[in-house]
mmCIF file of C-alpha atoms and ligand atoms in Angstrom:
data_model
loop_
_atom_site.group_PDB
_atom_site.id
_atom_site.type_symbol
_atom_site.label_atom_id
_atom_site.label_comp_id
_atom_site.label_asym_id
_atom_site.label_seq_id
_atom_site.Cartn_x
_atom_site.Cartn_y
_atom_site.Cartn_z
ATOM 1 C CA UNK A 1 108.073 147.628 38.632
ATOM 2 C CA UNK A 2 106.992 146.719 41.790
ATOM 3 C CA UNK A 3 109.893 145.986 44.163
ATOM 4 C CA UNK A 4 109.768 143.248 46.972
ATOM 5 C CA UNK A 5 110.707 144.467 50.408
ATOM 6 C CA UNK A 6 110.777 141.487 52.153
ATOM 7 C CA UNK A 7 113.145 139.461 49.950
ATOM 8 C CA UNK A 8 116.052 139.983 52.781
ATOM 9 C CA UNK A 9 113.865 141.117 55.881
ATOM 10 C CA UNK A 10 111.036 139.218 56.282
ATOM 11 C CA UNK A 11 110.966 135.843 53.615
ATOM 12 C CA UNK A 12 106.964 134.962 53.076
ATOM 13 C CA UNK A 13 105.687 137.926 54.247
ATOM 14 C CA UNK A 14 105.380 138.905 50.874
ATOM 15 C CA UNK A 15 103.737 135.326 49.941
ATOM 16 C CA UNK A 16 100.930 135.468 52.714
ATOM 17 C CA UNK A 17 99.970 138.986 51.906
ATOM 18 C CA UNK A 18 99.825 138.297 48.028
ATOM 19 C CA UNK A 19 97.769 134.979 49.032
ATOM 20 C CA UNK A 20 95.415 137.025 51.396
ATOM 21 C CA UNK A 21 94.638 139.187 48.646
ATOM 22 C CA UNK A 22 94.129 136.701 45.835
ATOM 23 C CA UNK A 23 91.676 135.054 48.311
ATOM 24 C CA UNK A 24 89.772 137.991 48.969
ATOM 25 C CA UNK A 25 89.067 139.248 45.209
ATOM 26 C CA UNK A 26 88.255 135.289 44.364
ATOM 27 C CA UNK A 27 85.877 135.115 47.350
ATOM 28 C CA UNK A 28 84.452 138.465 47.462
ATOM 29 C CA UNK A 29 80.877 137.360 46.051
ATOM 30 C CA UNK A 30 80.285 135.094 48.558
ATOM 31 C CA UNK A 31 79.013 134.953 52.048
ATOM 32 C CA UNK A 32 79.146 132.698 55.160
ATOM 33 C CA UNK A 33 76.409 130.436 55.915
ATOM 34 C CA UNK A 34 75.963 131.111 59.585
ATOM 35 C CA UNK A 35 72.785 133.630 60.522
ATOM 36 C CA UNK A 36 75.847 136.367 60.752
ATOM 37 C CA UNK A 37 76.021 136.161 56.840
ATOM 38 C CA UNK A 38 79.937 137.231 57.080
ATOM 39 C CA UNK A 39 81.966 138.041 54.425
ATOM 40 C CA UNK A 40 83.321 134.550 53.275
ATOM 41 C CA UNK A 41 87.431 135.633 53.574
ATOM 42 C CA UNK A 42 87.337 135.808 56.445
ATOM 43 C CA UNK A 43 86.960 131.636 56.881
ATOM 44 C CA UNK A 44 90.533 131.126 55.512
ATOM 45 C CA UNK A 45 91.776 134.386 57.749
ATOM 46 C CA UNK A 46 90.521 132.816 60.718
ATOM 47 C CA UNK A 47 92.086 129.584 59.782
ATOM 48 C CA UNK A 48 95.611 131.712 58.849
ATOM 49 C CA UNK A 49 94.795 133.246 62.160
ATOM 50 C CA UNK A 50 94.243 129.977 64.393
ATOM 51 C CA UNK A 51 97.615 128.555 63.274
ATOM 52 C CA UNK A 52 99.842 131.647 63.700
ATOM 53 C CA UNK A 53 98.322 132.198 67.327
ATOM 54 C CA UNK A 54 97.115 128.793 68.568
ATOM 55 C CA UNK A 55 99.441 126.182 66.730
ATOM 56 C CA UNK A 56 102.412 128.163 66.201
ATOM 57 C CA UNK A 57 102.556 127.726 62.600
ATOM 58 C CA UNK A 58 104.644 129.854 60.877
ATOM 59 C CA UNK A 59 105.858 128.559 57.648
ATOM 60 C CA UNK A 60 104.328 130.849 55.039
ATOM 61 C CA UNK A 61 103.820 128.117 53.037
ATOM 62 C CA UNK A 62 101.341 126.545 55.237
ATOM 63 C CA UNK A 63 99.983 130.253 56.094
ATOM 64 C CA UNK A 64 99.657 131.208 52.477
ATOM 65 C CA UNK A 65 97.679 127.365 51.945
ATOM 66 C CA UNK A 66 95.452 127.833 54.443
ATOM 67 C CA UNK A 67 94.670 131.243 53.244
ATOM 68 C CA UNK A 68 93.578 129.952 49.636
ATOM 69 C CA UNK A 69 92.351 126.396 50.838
ATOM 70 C CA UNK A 70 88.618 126.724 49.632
ATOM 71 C CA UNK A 71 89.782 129.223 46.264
ATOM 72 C CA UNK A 72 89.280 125.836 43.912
ATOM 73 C CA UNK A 73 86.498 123.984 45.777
ATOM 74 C CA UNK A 74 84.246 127.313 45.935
ATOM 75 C CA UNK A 75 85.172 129.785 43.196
ATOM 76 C CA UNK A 76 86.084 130.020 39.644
ATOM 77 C CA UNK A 77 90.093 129.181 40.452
ATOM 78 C CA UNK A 78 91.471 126.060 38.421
ATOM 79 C CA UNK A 79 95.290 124.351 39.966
ATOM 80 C CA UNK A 80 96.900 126.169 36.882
ATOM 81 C CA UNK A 81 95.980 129.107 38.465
ATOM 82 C CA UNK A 82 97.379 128.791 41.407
ATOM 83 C CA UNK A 83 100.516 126.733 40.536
ATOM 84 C CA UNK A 84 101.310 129.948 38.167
ATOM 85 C CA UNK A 85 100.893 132.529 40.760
ATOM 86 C CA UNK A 86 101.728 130.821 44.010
ATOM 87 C CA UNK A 87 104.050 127.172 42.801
ATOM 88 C CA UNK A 88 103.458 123.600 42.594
ATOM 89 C CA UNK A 89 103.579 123.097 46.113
ATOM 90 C CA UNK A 90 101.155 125.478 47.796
ATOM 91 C CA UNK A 91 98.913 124.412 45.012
ATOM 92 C CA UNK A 92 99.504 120.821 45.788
ATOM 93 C CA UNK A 93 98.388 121.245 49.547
ATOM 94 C CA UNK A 94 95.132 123.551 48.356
ATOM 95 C CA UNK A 95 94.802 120.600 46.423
ATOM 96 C CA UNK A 96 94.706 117.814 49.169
ATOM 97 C CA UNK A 97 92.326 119.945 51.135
ATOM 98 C CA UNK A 98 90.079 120.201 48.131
ATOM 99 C CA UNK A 99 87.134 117.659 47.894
ATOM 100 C CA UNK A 100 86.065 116.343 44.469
ATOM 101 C CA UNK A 101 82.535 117.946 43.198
ATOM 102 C CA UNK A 102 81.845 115.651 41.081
ATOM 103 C CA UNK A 103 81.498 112.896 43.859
ATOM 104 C CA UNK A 104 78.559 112.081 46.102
ATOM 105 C CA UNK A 105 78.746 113.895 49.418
ATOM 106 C CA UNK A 106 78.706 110.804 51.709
ATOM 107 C CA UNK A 107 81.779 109.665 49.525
ATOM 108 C CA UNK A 108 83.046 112.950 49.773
ATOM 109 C CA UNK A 109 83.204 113.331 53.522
ATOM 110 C CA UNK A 110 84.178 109.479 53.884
ATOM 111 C CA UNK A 111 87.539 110.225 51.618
ATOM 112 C CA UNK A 112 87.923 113.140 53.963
ATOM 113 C CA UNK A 113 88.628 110.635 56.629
ATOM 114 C CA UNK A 114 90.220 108.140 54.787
ATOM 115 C CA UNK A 115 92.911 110.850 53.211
ATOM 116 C CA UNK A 116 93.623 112.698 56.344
ATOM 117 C CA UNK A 117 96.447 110.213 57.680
ATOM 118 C CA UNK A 118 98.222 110.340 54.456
ATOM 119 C CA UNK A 119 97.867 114.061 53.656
ATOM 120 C CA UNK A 120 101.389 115.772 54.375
ATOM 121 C CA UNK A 121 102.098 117.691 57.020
ATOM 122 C CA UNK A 122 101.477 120.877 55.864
ATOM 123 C CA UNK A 123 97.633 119.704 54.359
ATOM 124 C CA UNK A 124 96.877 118.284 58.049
ATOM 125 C CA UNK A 125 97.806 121.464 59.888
ATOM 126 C CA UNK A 126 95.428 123.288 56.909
ATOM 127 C CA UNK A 127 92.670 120.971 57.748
ATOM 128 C CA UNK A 128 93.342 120.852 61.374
ATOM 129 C CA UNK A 129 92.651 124.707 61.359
ATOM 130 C CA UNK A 130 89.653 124.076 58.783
ATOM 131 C CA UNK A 131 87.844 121.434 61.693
ATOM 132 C CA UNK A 132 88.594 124.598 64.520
ATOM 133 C CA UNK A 133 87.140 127.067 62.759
ATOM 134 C CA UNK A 134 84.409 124.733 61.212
ATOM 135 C CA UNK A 135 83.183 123.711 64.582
ATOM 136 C CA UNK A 136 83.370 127.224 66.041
ATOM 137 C CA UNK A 137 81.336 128.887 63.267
ATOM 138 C CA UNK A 138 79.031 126.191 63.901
ATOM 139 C CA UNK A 139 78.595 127.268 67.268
ATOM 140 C CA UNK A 140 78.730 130.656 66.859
ATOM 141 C CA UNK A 141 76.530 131.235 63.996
ATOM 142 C CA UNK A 142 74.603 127.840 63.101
ATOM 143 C CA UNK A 143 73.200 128.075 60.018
ATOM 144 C CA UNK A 144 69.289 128.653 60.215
ATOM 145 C CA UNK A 145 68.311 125.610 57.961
ATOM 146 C CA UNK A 146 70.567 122.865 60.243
ATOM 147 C CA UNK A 147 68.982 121.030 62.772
ATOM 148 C CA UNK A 148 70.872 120.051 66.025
ATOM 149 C CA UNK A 149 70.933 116.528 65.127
ATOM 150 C CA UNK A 150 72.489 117.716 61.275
ATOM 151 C CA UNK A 151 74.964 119.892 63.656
ATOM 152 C CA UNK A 152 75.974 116.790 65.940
ATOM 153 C CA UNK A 153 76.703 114.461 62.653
ATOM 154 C CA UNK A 154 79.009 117.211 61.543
ATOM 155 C CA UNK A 155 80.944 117.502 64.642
ATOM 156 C CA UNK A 156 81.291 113.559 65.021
ATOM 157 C CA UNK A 157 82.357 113.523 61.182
ATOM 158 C CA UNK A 158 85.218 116.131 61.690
ATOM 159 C CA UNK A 159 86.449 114.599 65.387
ATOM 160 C CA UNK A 160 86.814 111.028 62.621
ATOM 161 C CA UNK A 161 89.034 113.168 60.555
ATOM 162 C CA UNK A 162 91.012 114.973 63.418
ATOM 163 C CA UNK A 163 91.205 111.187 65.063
ATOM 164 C CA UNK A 164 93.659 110.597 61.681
ATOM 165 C CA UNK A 165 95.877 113.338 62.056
ATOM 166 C CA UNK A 166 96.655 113.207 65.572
ATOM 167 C CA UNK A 167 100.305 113.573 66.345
ATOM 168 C CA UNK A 168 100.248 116.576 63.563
ATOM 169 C CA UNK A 169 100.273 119.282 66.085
ATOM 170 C CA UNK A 170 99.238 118.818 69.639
ATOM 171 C CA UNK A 171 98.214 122.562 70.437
ATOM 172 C CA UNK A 172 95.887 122.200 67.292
ATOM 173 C CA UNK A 173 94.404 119.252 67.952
ATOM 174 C CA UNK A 174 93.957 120.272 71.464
ATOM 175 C CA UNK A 175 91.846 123.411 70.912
ATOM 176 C CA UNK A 176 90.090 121.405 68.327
ATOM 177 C CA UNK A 177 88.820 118.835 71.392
ATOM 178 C CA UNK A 178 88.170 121.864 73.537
ATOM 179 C CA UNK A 179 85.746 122.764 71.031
ATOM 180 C CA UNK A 180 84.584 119.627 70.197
ATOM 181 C CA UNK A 181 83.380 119.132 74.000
ATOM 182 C CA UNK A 182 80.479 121.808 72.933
ATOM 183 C CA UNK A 183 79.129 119.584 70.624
ATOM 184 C CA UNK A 184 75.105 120.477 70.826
HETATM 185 ZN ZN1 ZN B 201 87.385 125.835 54.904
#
């Protein structure tokens, strides 16, 4: 049996590695939609990434969220899942960053806004990182078939979300208006 060797050293080291990996075998089909095609893992590493470095985020909880945030929304992972391999709450706050399918996309992205204030702290600092890294991918690599005015509605749609969460963490939301000023 595998042994854990962070139990005493290094608590959720373990966690964020085993929810780095999960992420990567569920997402390893699929690609980014920027012209750079990149692997798709390595959207929630960046995000895992941006809050270690640039918000100072290091509860592995959050970490190990961020990591599997888009594992129900955009692969073949149900809650169960990941309430059996990773507990009710990190599944809870993949969960709250998770839209709903089934629903319209207008009414999608409107609850987006209208469920960021509530969302608990640990789901705002996941979707704080998600807006970043959104908005910088979008820059980066826009994807071919979005026009400029397509890529200005998104940015003004994800400032309305970060506008509900403010307070969360100011580091975060202050590389996420440094970004936002390059709005096409
Ligand atoms: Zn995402």
């Amino acid at each position: 049996m595998l042994t854990d060797p962070d139990v005493d050293k290094q608590p959720g080291m373990g966690l964020v590695l085993r929810a780095a990996r999960f992420a990567a075998w569920k997402h390893r089909h699929q690609r980014r939609k920027g012209k750079g095609r990149l692997p798709y893992i390595n959207h929630p590493l960046d995000l895992a990434h941006v809050l270690w470095f640039e918000g100072q985020v290091t509860d592995p909880i959050v970490l190990a969220a961020a990591l599997l945030h888009d594992t129900v929304e955009d692969t073949q992972t149900s809650v169960q899942e990941l309430q059996g391999e990773f507990g009710e709450q990190i599944a809870g706050i993949v969960m709250e960053t998770t839209d709903e399918k089934s629903l319209d996309w207008r009414v999608r992205k409107k609850l987006q806004i209208t469920r960021a204030r509530g969302a608990s702290i640990e789901a705002r600092l996941v979707k704080l990182a998600d807006k970043i890294c959104n908005l910088r991918s979008l820059i980066a690599n826009p994807p071919q078939n979005w026009t400029v005015e397509r890529q200005r509605h998104y940015f003004d749609w994800a400032k309305e979300v970060v506008d509900q969460m403010r307070g969360t963490n100011p580091d975060l939301e202050l590389r996420f208006d440094q970004v936002y000023r390059k709005r096409p």
